[in-house]
Amino acid sequence: MMKWAGLDQLQLENRFRQLPAPFYQSVTPQPLKNPHLVAFSTEAAALIGLDPCQASAQQLSEYFSGQRLLNGSDPLASVYSGHQFGGYTPQLGDGRAVLLGDIAGSDGQRWELQLKGSGKTPYSRHGDGRAALRSVIREYLASEALAALDVPTTRALCIIGSETQIYRESIEFGASMVRMSPSHIRFGHFEYYYYSRQPEQLKQLADFVIEHHYPHAAEQANPYLAMYTEVVERTAQLLARWQALGFCHGVMNTDNMSIIGVTLDYGPFGFLDDYQPDYICNRSDERGRYAYQQQPSIAMWNCVCLAQSLSGLVKQADLEAALQHFQPIYAIAYTERMKLRLGMLGKTTQDGDLISRFLQLLEQQKADYNEAFIALEQALDGEIEPLTTLLAGAADFTPWFGDYVDRLEGNATVIMAQHNPRVILRNYLAQQVIERAELGDFTDLARLYGALKTPFDAPLSQYNQATPQWGKNISLSCSS
Ligand code: AMP
Ligand code: MG
């Protein structure tokens, strides 16, 4: 049993420092002005054995605004690169986050703590190293919401607000957020050492990742191939979760792809409102490279970039063979998730067809994606009206519904209720909370957070309404 600790007792190490100097530079966080606690995730705290009762707002503000360092913390910023919108950028890196260190978690694994928005680092390029309050609120809510929906993701421990002014499209206040993950290593870390022709460092990095995250790969004939195979699998599984949920990441550059297959770097993300496969949540993505329906193939493209980086360690034919697993793993996992949402147990040959006909109906009728699953559940419970309001305008609705009901077996609605969230972090909900928070009122933020943490328990409440017309298809810019 792990003992609960206060902030003063947390003991960090920094295993990333096993790697030699070219991988990172030491950075001292630059304190924010007049910091104050905005939000704190007790669920994330539990993962590292941090006792919420021993973490006062004052202490959290001091430790996570850059004023103080936790015991053992020796912060650093790491260098990486990446393909951004298809083009290679030779040098990126932790431009506005520092790795504070890592700590043993209550589940036996180690969690890295990163402080985001802590000021300039050697990799800030033209940026100020800061993060706007609105952007960390979005990341905090999204990461904790996806975690509650069982989607692999980085976590968020807390947000600290401040009176430090930052300059975006207007003047805003800077804030910081503590992000947690077993690893923050990206595909782009590998690309950096590959394209800068540093094969020794690339191998060191791969060995480090295998040692800490894929230890079983070390026992395989080619550990690097085993690691790559698993990264491909995890990425395909992750994408299946995103797609089934209607989550759009928005900036699937290779520097935002996690080597352990978790959702990483929340920017202009969005959840589908109306089912619109070509929905683009990122205003800067004019061509829709990262549109909702493109995400699985982009993830695979990113896996090709990773394969290229590993080409000195693994034979090309083996990398290609591993990559071939992406599509079938994705397809099976996606179908499984969709079947759970539709309450379809067991397996029949018509399952794929029933799912795609359902999606065609949603698209034709411009129906709200997540609301449609709830409406189906209600219809099966005898309340047909919400469903007919959404879909009955389509000529194909009645035949589809007949086939679907014939296909069901057992108590479908029990399964559906466990897989169809009652609350989704729609952009307009986040926006409302942000506007209050910018005025210094965090009660709505805490309330929405509470609902997102229990997405299947929430009564059909204010949060489960489909998006009002004014809030639909908000598309956000990368500026954050
Ligand atoms: P992103 O689009 O957030 O994934 O960021 C791409 C790159 O820009 C990463 O190297 C970030 O660290 C860096 N970056 C983004 N915003 C800032 C900022 N305000 N200051 C410094 N670097 C930044
Ligand atoms: Mg990024």
Short mmCIF file of C-alpha atoms and ligand atoms in Angstrom, two decimals:
data_model
loop_
_atom_site.label_atom_id
_atom_site.label_comp_id
_atom_site.label_asym_id
_atom_site.label_seq_id
_atom_site.Cartn_x
_atom_site.Cartn_y
_atom_site.Cartn_z
CA MET A 1 0.00 0.00 0.00
CA MET A 2 1.33 3.36 -0.96
CA LYS A 3 1.47 6.08 1.66
CA TRP A 4 -0.24 9.39 1.00
CA ALA A 5 2.14 12.31 0.94
CA GLY A 6 1.95 16.06 1.11
CA LEU A 7 3.64 18.25 -1.49
CA ASP A 8 6.65 18.77 0.79
CA GLN A 9 7.18 15.02 1.00
CA LEU A 10 6.96 14.20 -2.71
CA GLN A 11 10.35 12.99 -3.86
CA LEU A 12 11.15 13.39 -7.53
CA GLU A 13 13.89 11.85 -9.62
CA ASN A 14 14.65 12.60 -13.22
CA ARG A 15 15.37 9.43 -15.14
CA PHE A 16 15.48 11.39 -18.41
CA ARG A 17 18.86 12.57 -17.14
CA GLN A 18 20.15 9.04 -17.73
CA LEU A 19 20.41 10.29 -21.28
CA PRO A 20 23.39 12.51 -22.01
CA ALA A 21 23.44 16.24 -22.55
CA PRO A 22 22.42 16.58 -26.21
CA PHE A 23 18.94 15.32 -25.31
CA TYR A 24 18.04 18.30 -23.13
CA GLN A 25 19.12 21.43 -21.37
CA SER A 26 18.53 22.36 -17.75
CA VAL A 27 15.97 25.10 -17.34
CA THR A 28 14.82 27.06 -14.33
CA PRO A 29 11.10 27.84 -14.46
CA GLN A 30 10.37 31.57 -14.51
CA PRO A 31 7.84 32.40 -11.79
CA LEU A 32 4.41 33.72 -12.66
CA LYS A 33 3.23 36.91 -10.98
CA ASN A 34 0.76 36.58 -8.08
CA PRO A 35 -0.10 32.95 -8.69
CA HIS A 36 -3.34 31.41 -7.49
CA LEU A 37 -4.92 27.99 -7.72
CA VAL A 38 -7.53 27.65 -10.47
CA ALA A 39 -8.17 23.91 -10.55
CA PHE A 40 -6.90 20.71 -8.98
CA SER A 41 -7.61 17.13 -10.04
CA THR A 42 -7.88 14.87 -7.02
CA GLU A 43 -7.99 11.88 -9.40
CA ALA A 44 -4.66 12.81 -10.96
CA ALA A 45 -3.24 13.53 -7.49
CA ALA A 46 -4.21 10.03 -6.36
CA LEU A 47 -2.10 8.55 -9.16
CA ILE A 48 1.05 9.93 -7.55
CA GLY A 49 -0.05 9.43 -3.95
CA LEU A 50 -0.51 13.16 -3.35
CA ASP A 51 -2.93 13.70 -0.51
CA PRO A 52 -5.36 16.48 -1.51
CA CYS A 53 -5.78 17.41 2.17
CA GLN A 54 -2.07 18.07 2.39
CA ALA A 55 -1.93 20.15 -0.78
CA SER A 56 -3.11 23.63 0.10
CA ALA A 57 -3.96 26.17 -2.59
CA GLN A 58 -1.06 28.28 -1.35
CA GLN A 59 1.46 25.45 -1.63
CA LEU A 60 0.21 24.32 -5.03
CA SER A 61 0.48 27.89 -6.29
CA GLU A 62 4.03 28.17 -5.05
CA TYR A 63 5.29 24.85 -6.33
CA PHE A 64 3.60 24.99 -9.70
CA SER A 65 4.02 28.62 -10.67
CA GLY A 66 7.79 28.30 -10.78
CA GLN A 67 8.40 29.83 -7.33
CA ARG A 68 9.56 26.61 -5.66
CA LEU A 69 10.75 23.20 -6.71
CA LEU A 70 9.63 19.86 -5.33
CA ASN A 71 12.28 17.76 -3.57
CA GLY A 72 14.64 16.20 -6.07
CA SER A 73 13.28 18.18 -9.00
CA ASP A 74 15.93 19.17 -11.52
CA PRO A 75 13.95 20.62 -14.45
CA LEU A 76 14.94 20.24 -18.06
CA ALA A 77 13.62 20.92 -21.53
CA SER A 78 14.18 18.28 -24.21
CA VAL A 79 14.82 18.73 -27.89
CA TYR A 80 12.71 17.13 -30.61
CA SER A 81 11.62 17.92 -34.15
CA GLY A 82 8.71 16.83 -36.28
CA HIS A 83 6.61 16.88 -39.39
CA GLN A 84 4.22 19.79 -39.07
CA PHE A 85 1.34 19.74 -41.56
CA GLY A 86 3.39 17.37 -43.70
CA GLY A 87 6.62 19.39 -43.80
CA TYR A 88 9.67 18.64 -41.71
CA THR A 89 10.79 21.19 -39.10
CA PRO A 90 14.35 20.32 -38.06
CA GLN A 91 14.18 21.66 -34.55
CA LEU A 92 11.36 22.02 -32.07
CA GLY A 93 11.49 20.96 -28.44
CA ASP A 94 9.91 21.75 -25.10
CA GLY A 95 9.36 25.42 -25.84
CA ARG A 96 6.98 26.13 -23.03
CA ALA A 97 7.15 23.15 -20.75
CA VAL A 98 9.79 21.72 -18.48
CA LEU A 99 10.12 18.21 -17.20
CA LEU A 100 10.16 18.58 -13.42
CA GLY A 101 11.03 14.93 -12.83
CA ASP A 102 9.31 11.62 -12.27
CA ILE A 103 7.78 9.96 -9.27
CA ALA A 104 6.61 6.47 -8.30
CA GLY A 105 2.86 6.20 -8.79
CA SER A 106 0.30 4.43 -6.66
CA ASP A 107 -0.06 1.86 -9.46
CA GLY A 108 3.65 1.00 -9.43
CA GLN A 109 4.50 2.91 -12.57
CA ARG A 110 6.47 6.11 -12.66
CA TRP A 111 4.79 9.34 -13.65
CA GLU A 112 6.64 12.26 -15.21
CA LEU A 113 5.54 15.71 -14.11
CA GLN A 114 5.80 18.49 -16.66
CA LEU A 115 5.16 22.13 -15.92
CA LYS A 116 3.58 23.81 -18.92
CA GLY A 117 3.68 27.58 -19.35
CA SER A 118 6.75 28.02 -17.15
CA GLY A 119 8.61 30.47 -19.35
CA LYS A 120 11.22 30.43 -22.06
CA THR A 121 13.47 27.48 -22.71
CA PRO A 122 16.30 27.05 -25.25
CA TYR A 123 13.63 25.64 -27.59
CA SER A 124 11.10 28.47 -27.37
CA ARG A 125 12.10 29.88 -30.76
CA HIS A 126 10.01 33.07 -31.07
CA GLY A 127 7.55 32.10 -28.35
CA ASP A 128 7.32 33.48 -24.83
CA GLY A 129 7.22 30.08 -23.14
CA ARG A 130 3.87 30.92 -21.61
CA ALA A 131 0.40 29.44 -21.90
CA ALA A 132 -2.89 31.34 -21.81
CA LEU A 133 -5.36 30.50 -19.06
CA ARG A 134 -7.96 29.46 -21.66
CA SER A 135 -5.61 26.99 -23.27
CA VAL A 136 -4.61 25.25 -20.04
CA ILE A 137 -8.25 25.06 -18.96
CA ARG A 138 -9.04 23.31 -22.24
CA GLU A 139 -6.14 20.89 -21.82
CA TYR A 140 -7.00 20.22 -18.17
CA LEU A 141 -10.65 19.48 -18.93
CA ALA A 142 -9.93 17.43 -22.04
CA SER A 143 -7.26 15.25 -20.53
CA GLU A 144 -9.29 14.50 -17.42
CA ALA A 145 -12.43 13.94 -19.54
CA LEU A 146 -10.72 11.50 -21.90
CA ALA A 147 -9.20 9.65 -18.94
CA ALA A 148 -12.69 9.21 -17.50
CA LEU A 149 -13.80 7.84 -20.88
CA ASP A 150 -10.99 5.31 -20.79
CA VAL A 151 -9.05 6.92 -23.63
CA PRO A 152 -5.27 6.81 -23.13
CA THR A 153 -4.11 10.35 -22.40
CA THR A 154 -1.68 12.52 -20.50
CA ARG A 155 -3.24 13.70 -17.24
CA ALA A 156 -3.58 17.10 -15.63
CA LEU A 157 -2.85 17.71 -11.97
CA CYS A 158 -3.62 21.38 -11.53
CA ILE A 159 -3.86 24.81 -13.08
CA ILE A 160 -2.28 27.90 -11.60
CA GLY A 161 -3.50 31.31 -12.76
CA SER A 162 -1.50 34.51 -12.52
CA GLU A 163 -1.27 38.21 -13.23
CA THR A 164 1.55 37.78 -15.75
CA GLN A 165 0.40 39.40 -18.95
CA ILE A 166 0.97 37.59 -22.21
CA TYR A 167 0.36 38.74 -25.75
CA ARG A 168 -1.74 36.64 -28.10
CA GLU A 169 -4.51 38.00 -30.35
CA SER A 170 -5.14 40.25 -27.35
CA ILE A 171 -3.54 40.67 -23.94
CA GLU A 172 -4.29 37.70 -21.71
CA PHE A 173 -3.13 36.26 -18.41
CA GLY A 174 -0.51 33.54 -18.35
CA ALA A 175 -1.18 30.33 -16.46
CA SER A 176 0.61 27.08 -15.85
CA MET A 177 -0.53 23.50 -15.74
CA VAL A 178 1.06 20.35 -14.40
CA ARG A 179 0.83 17.55 -16.91
CA MET A 180 1.49 13.94 -16.00
CA SER A 181 2.36 10.97 -18.15
CA PRO A 182 4.58 7.89 -17.88
CA SER A 183 6.41 9.48 -20.82
CA HIS A 184 6.29 12.71 -22.78
CA ILE A 185 8.54 11.35 -25.55
CA ARG A 186 7.17 12.00 -29.02
CA PHE A 187 7.71 10.49 -32.45
CA GLY A 188 9.50 13.78 -33.09
CA HIS A 189 12.23 12.94 -30.56
CA PHE A 190 13.23 10.03 -32.80
CA GLU A 191 12.99 12.14 -35.92
CA TYR A 192 15.34 14.71 -34.45
CA TYR A 193 18.20 12.23 -34.03
CA TYR A 194 17.49 10.55 -37.36
CA TYR A 195 17.46 13.70 -39.49
CA SER A 196 20.35 15.32 -37.64
CA ARG A 197 22.33 12.15 -38.38
CA GLN A 198 23.06 11.10 -34.81
CA PRO A 199 22.57 7.33 -34.96
CA GLU A 200 24.23 6.68 -31.60
CA GLN A 201 21.84 9.05 -29.84
CA LEU A 202 18.89 7.57 -31.70
CA LYS A 203 19.83 4.13 -30.43
CA GLN A 204 20.26 5.48 -26.89
CA LEU A 205 16.81 6.99 -27.08
CA ALA A 206 15.27 3.75 -28.36
CA ASP A 207 17.03 1.80 -25.59
CA PHE A 208 15.72 4.27 -23.02
CA VAL A 209 12.15 3.95 -24.29
CA ILE A 210 12.40 0.16 -24.34
CA GLU A 211 13.87 0.00 -20.84
CA HIS A 212 11.16 2.16 -19.30
CA HIS A 213 8.09 1.61 -21.45
CA TYR A 214 8.45 -1.58 -23.48
CA PRO A 215 10.65 -3.77 -21.25
CA HIS A 216 9.24 -6.98 -22.73
CA ALA A 217 10.52 -5.83 -26.16
CA ALA A 218 14.06 -6.23 -24.84
CA GLU A 219 13.57 -10.00 -24.86
CA GLN A 220 12.63 -10.11 -28.56
CA ALA A 221 15.03 -10.92 -31.39
CA ASN A 222 14.97 -7.29 -32.49
CA PRO A 223 13.82 -5.13 -29.56
CA TYR A 224 13.50 -2.06 -31.79
CA LEU A 225 11.13 -3.86 -34.12
CA ALA A 226 9.14 -5.14 -31.14
CA MET A 227 8.90 -1.60 -29.78
CA TYR A 228 7.82 -0.20 -33.14
CA THR A 229 5.21 -2.93 -33.59
CA GLU A 230 3.71 -2.04 -30.25
CA VAL A 231 3.75 1.68 -30.91
CA VAL A 232 1.82 1.03 -34.13
CA GLU A 233 -0.69 -1.12 -32.26
CA ARG A 234 -1.19 1.39 -29.46
CA THR A 235 -1.59 4.23 -31.92
CA ALA A 236 -4.21 2.28 -33.90
CA GLN A 237 -6.07 1.49 -30.67
CA LEU A 238 -5.95 5.13 -29.63
CA LEU A 239 -7.34 6.28 -32.94
CA ALA A 240 -10.19 3.79 -32.69
CA ARG A 241 -11.14 5.36 -29.36
CA TRP A 242 -10.95 8.90 -30.73
CA GLN A 243 -13.05 8.12 -33.78
CA ALA A 244 -15.73 6.22 -31.89
CA LEU A 245 -16.04 9.12 -29.47
CA GLY A 246 -15.96 11.82 -32.14
CA PHE A 247 -12.76 13.38 -30.78
CA CYS A 248 -10.71 15.51 -33.15
CA HIS A 249 -7.17 16.29 -32.06
CA GLY A 250 -6.62 19.13 -34.48
CA VAL A 251 -2.81 19.11 -34.79
CA MET A 252 -1.61 15.60 -35.45
CA ASN A 253 1.92 16.63 -36.27
CA THR A 254 4.53 13.98 -35.49
CA ASP A 255 5.81 16.11 -32.62
CA ASN A 256 2.41 15.70 -30.99
CA MET A 257 2.37 11.90 -31.28
CA SER A 258 3.19 10.01 -28.12
CA ILE A 259 5.65 7.12 -28.19
CA ILE A 260 3.49 5.33 -25.61
CA GLY A 261 0.26 5.87 -27.54
CA VAL A 262 -1.51 8.41 -25.34
CA THR A 263 -3.35 11.55 -26.42
CA LEU A 264 -0.79 14.33 -26.18
CA ASP A 265 -0.74 18.12 -26.63
CA TYR A 266 -4.26 19.42 -26.59
CA GLY A 267 -4.56 22.52 -28.74
CA PRO A 268 -7.53 23.41 -30.92
CA PHE A 269 -9.18 20.02 -30.36
CA GLY A 270 -12.93 19.52 -30.66
CA PHE A 271 -15.61 16.88 -30.31
CA LEU A 272 -18.02 16.38 -33.16
CA ASP A 273 -21.29 18.18 -32.77
CA ASP A 274 -23.25 17.25 -35.91
CA TYR A 275 -21.88 14.13 -37.53
CA GLN A 276 -19.79 15.74 -40.20
CA PRO A 277 -16.90 13.50 -41.29
CA ASP A 278 -14.98 16.38 -42.84
CA TYR A 279 -15.19 18.51 -39.69
CA ILE A 280 -12.02 20.54 -39.12
CA CYS A 281 -11.58 21.77 -35.57
CA ASN A 282 -8.40 23.73 -36.20
CA ARG A 283 -8.92 27.04 -37.95
CA SER A 284 -5.32 27.05 -39.18
CA ASP A 285 -5.83 23.72 -40.96
CA GLU A 286 -7.24 25.21 -44.13
CA ARG A 287 -6.96 22.08 -46.24
CA GLY A 288 -8.39 19.75 -43.61
CA ARG A 289 -5.29 17.64 -43.30
CA TYR A 290 -6.40 16.83 -39.75
CA ALA A 291 -10.16 16.67 -40.36
CA TYR A 292 -12.03 14.09 -38.29
CA GLN A 293 -12.20 11.43 -41.00
CA GLN A 294 -8.52 11.88 -41.90
CA GLN A 295 -7.23 11.09 -38.43
CA PRO A 296 -6.66 7.33 -38.77
CA SER A 297 -4.79 7.64 -42.05
CA ILE A 298 -2.76 10.56 -40.69
CA ALA A 299 -1.86 8.49 -37.64
CA MET A 300 -0.62 5.81 -40.00
CA TRP A 301 1.33 8.40 -41.98
CA ASN A 302 2.93 9.48 -38.72
CA CYS A 303 3.83 5.86 -37.99
CA VAL A 304 5.57 5.81 -41.40
CA CYS A 305 7.64 8.82 -40.27
CA LEU A 306 8.59 6.95 -37.12
CA ALA A 307 9.52 3.90 -39.21
CA GLN A 308 11.78 6.08 -41.33
CA SER A 309 13.54 7.26 -38.18
CA LEU A 310 14.12 3.68 -37.07
CA SER A 311 15.41 2.53 -40.44
CA GLY A 312 18.97 2.24 -39.13
CA LEU A 313 17.86 -0.13 -36.38
CA VAL A 314 15.28 -2.31 -38.13
CA LYS A 315 15.13 -3.76 -41.63
CA GLN A 316 12.76 -1.89 -43.90
CA ALA A 317 10.77 -5.03 -44.75
CA ASP A 318 10.17 -5.64 -41.03
CA LEU A 319 9.05 -2.07 -40.44
CA GLU A 320 6.67 -2.32 -43.38
CA ALA A 321 5.26 -5.58 -42.09
CA ALA A 322 4.69 -4.02 -38.65
CA LEU A 323 2.99 -1.03 -40.21
CA GLN A 324 0.60 -3.34 -42.03
CA HIS A 325 -0.95 -4.14 -38.63
CA PHE A 326 -2.25 -0.63 -38.21
CA GLN A 327 -5.30 -0.86 -40.44
CA PRO A 328 -6.69 -4.22 -39.26
CA ILE A 329 -6.09 -3.40 -35.59
CA TYR A 330 -7.76 -0.05 -36.06
CA ALA A 331 -10.73 -1.51 -37.94
CA ILE A 332 -11.39 -4.22 -35.37
CA ALA A 333 -11.01 -1.87 -32.41
CA TYR A 334 -13.20 0.82 -34.00
CA THR A 335 -15.96 -1.67 -34.82
CA GLU A 336 -15.80 -3.01 -31.26
CA ARG A 337 -16.18 0.47 -29.77
CA MET A 338 -19.05 1.35 -32.09
CA LYS A 339 -20.83 -1.90 -31.31
CA LEU A 340 -20.65 -1.13 -27.61
CA ARG A 341 -22.10 2.32 -28.25
CA LEU A 342 -24.90 0.70 -30.25
CA GLY A 343 -25.45 -2.07 -27.69
CA MET A 344 -24.60 -4.79 -30.21
CA LEU A 345 -23.21 -7.81 -28.36
CA GLY A 346 -21.73 -10.85 -30.05
CA LYS A 347 -20.75 -10.77 -33.68
CA THR A 348 -22.68 -11.00 -36.93
CA THR A 349 -21.70 -10.44 -40.53
CA GLN A 350 -23.98 -7.40 -40.80
CA ASP A 351 -22.35 -5.42 -37.99
CA GLY A 352 -20.09 -3.26 -40.15
CA ASP A 353 -22.98 -2.54 -42.50
CA LEU A 354 -25.32 -1.54 -39.64
CA ILE A 355 -22.71 0.87 -38.30
CA SER A 356 -22.03 2.53 -41.64
CA ARG A 357 -25.74 2.86 -42.46
CA PHE A 358 -26.28 4.50 -39.07
CA LEU A 359 -23.48 6.97 -39.77
CA GLN A 360 -24.91 7.74 -43.20
CA LEU A 361 -28.22 8.59 -41.56
CA LEU A 362 -26.51 10.91 -39.10
CA GLU A 363 -24.63 12.63 -41.89
CA GLN A 364 -27.70 13.06 -44.09
CA GLN A 365 -29.76 14.45 -41.23
CA LYS A 366 -26.91 16.52 -39.77
CA ALA A 367 -27.70 14.83 -36.47
CA ASP A 368 -25.64 15.42 -33.37
CA TYR A 369 -23.20 12.53 -33.12
CA ASN A 370 -23.18 11.89 -29.39
CA GLU A 371 -26.80 12.79 -28.86
CA ALA A 372 -27.82 10.21 -31.47
CA PHE A 373 -26.52 7.32 -29.35
CA ILE A 374 -28.43 8.56 -26.32
CA ALA A 375 -31.54 8.96 -28.46
CA LEU A 376 -31.16 5.36 -29.64
CA GLU A 377 -30.96 4.21 -26.05
CA GLN A 378 -34.09 6.16 -25.23
CA ALA A 379 -35.87 4.65 -28.23
CA LEU A 380 -35.05 1.15 -27.05
CA ASP A 381 -36.45 2.10 -23.66
CA GLY A 382 -39.72 3.06 -25.35
CA GLU A 383 -39.19 6.79 -25.75
CA ILE A 384 -38.91 7.04 -29.54
CA GLU A 385 -39.41 10.75 -30.04
CA PRO A 386 -35.82 12.03 -29.54
CA LEU A 387 -34.65 9.54 -32.16
CA THR A 388 -37.34 10.26 -34.70
CA THR A 389 -36.74 13.99 -34.27
CA LEU A 390 -33.12 13.41 -35.19
CA LEU A 391 -33.38 10.80 -37.92
CA ALA A 392 -36.90 10.09 -39.14
CA GLY A 393 -36.53 12.65 -41.94
CA ALA A 394 -34.35 10.16 -43.78
CA ALA A 395 -36.11 7.64 -46.00
CA ASP A 396 -33.63 4.96 -44.92
CA PHE A 397 -34.33 5.42 -41.23
CA THR A 398 -37.17 2.90 -40.83
CA PRO A 399 -35.48 0.00 -42.65
CA TRP A 400 -32.25 0.66 -40.78
CA PHE A 401 -33.98 0.83 -37.40
CA GLY A 402 -35.82 -2.43 -38.14
CA ASP A 403 -32.61 -4.24 -39.05
CA TYR A 404 -30.85 -2.78 -36.02
CA VAL A 405 -33.54 -3.84 -33.55
CA ASP A 406 -33.62 -7.33 -35.12
CA ARG A 407 -29.87 -7.57 -34.63
CA LEU A 408 -29.94 -6.75 -30.91
CA GLU A 409 -29.82 -9.43 -28.31
CA GLY A 410 -29.85 -9.25 -24.50
CA ASN A 411 -30.24 -5.99 -22.68
CA ALA A 412 -28.62 -3.61 -25.12
CA THR A 413 -29.39 -0.45 -23.19
CA VAL A 414 -27.33 -1.55 -20.17
CA ILE A 415 -24.22 -1.78 -22.37
CA MET A 416 -25.09 1.43 -24.14
CA ALA A 417 -25.45 3.35 -20.89
CA GLN A 418 -21.92 2.29 -19.98
CA HIS A 419 -20.46 3.47 -23.27
CA ASN A 420 -22.41 6.56 -24.27
CA PRO A 421 -21.26 9.51 -22.21
CA ARG A 422 -23.96 11.80 -20.85
CA VAL A 423 -21.58 14.69 -20.99
CA ILE A 424 -19.11 15.59 -23.71
CA LEU A 425 -16.59 18.41 -23.52
CA ARG A 426 -18.15 20.41 -26.30
CA ASN A 427 -16.24 23.52 -27.25
CA TYR A 428 -19.09 25.79 -26.28
CA LEU A 429 -19.18 24.30 -22.76
CA ALA A 430 -15.45 24.83 -22.40
CA GLN A 431 -15.87 28.34 -23.75
CA GLN A 432 -18.53 29.27 -21.17
CA VAL A 433 -16.37 28.01 -18.33
CA ILE A 434 -13.33 29.87 -19.66
CA GLU A 435 -15.23 33.14 -19.82
CA ARG A 436 -16.20 32.80 -16.15
CA ALA A 437 -12.69 31.75 -15.19
CA GLU A 438 -11.19 34.75 -16.93
CA LEU A 439 -13.36 36.86 -14.60
CA GLY A 440 -11.92 35.00 -11.62
CA ASP A 441 -14.88 32.66 -11.02
CA PHE A 442 -13.87 28.99 -11.10
CA THR A 443 -17.10 27.44 -9.82
CA ASP A 444 -18.42 26.53 -13.28
CA LEU A 445 -15.04 25.04 -14.15
CA ALA A 446 -15.17 22.82 -11.05
CA ARG A 447 -18.77 21.84 -11.84
CA LEU A 448 -18.03 20.90 -15.45
CA TYR A 449 -14.92 19.02 -14.35
CA GLY A 450 -17.06 17.05 -11.87
CA ALA A 451 -19.53 16.10 -14.61
CA LEU A 452 -16.75 15.09 -17.00
CA LYS A 453 -15.18 12.87 -14.36
CA THR A 454 -18.39 10.82 -14.12
CA PRO A 455 -19.55 10.93 -17.73
CA PHE A 456 -21.80 7.90 -17.51
CA ASP A 457 -23.42 8.78 -14.18
CA ALA A 458 -24.49 12.31 -14.87
CA PRO A 459 -28.24 12.60 -15.03
CA LEU A 460 -29.53 13.86 -18.36
CA SER A 461 -28.59 17.37 -17.39
CA GLN A 462 -27.60 20.71 -18.78
CA TYR A 463 -24.46 19.15 -20.18
CA ASN A 464 -26.03 16.52 -22.34
CA GLN A 465 -27.93 18.87 -24.57
CA ALA A 466 -26.72 18.99 -28.14
CA THR A 467 -24.84 22.13 -28.97
CA PRO A 468 -26.97 25.21 -29.51
CA GLN A 469 -26.76 26.69 -32.99
CA TRP A 470 -24.48 29.55 -31.88
CA GLY A 471 -21.92 27.18 -30.44
CA LYS A 472 -21.77 24.67 -33.28
CA ASN A 473 -18.60 23.73 -35.12
CA ILE A 474 -16.46 26.24 -33.33
CA SER A 475 -13.06 26.07 -34.90
CA LEU A 476 -10.15 27.36 -32.87
CA SER A 477 -6.80 28.72 -33.83
CA CYS A 478 -3.47 27.31 -32.67
CA SER A 479 -2.71 30.52 -30.74
CA SER A 480 -2.59 29.52 -27.13
P1 AMP B 1 2.28 22.98 -30.47
O1 AMP B 1 1.68 23.50 -31.72
O2 AMP B 1 1.66 23.50 -29.20
O3 AMP B 1 2.38 21.49 -30.46
O4 AMP B 1 3.77 23.56 -30.41
C1 AMP B 1 4.72 23.39 -31.43
C2 AMP B 1 6.05 23.87 -30.92
O5 AMP B 1 5.99 25.23 -30.57
C3 AMP B 1 6.57 23.15 -29.69
O6 AMP B 1 7.96 23.05 -29.78
C4 AMP B 1 6.17 24.07 -28.56
O7 AMP B 1 6.97 23.91 -27.42
C5 AMP B 1 6.36 25.42 -29.20
N1 AMP B 1 5.52 26.47 -28.62
C6 AMP B 1 4.17 26.61 -28.72
N2 AMP B 1 3.75 27.71 -28.07
C7 AMP B 1 4.85 28.28 -27.52
C8 AMP B 1 5.10 29.44 -26.72
N3 AMP B 1 4.11 30.25 -26.35
N4 AMP B 1 6.36 29.69 -26.36
C9 AMP B 1 7.37 28.91 -26.73
N5 AMP B 1 7.22 27.81 -27.48
C10 AMP B 1 5.98 27.49 -27.88
MG MG B 2 3.11 20.17 -29.47
#
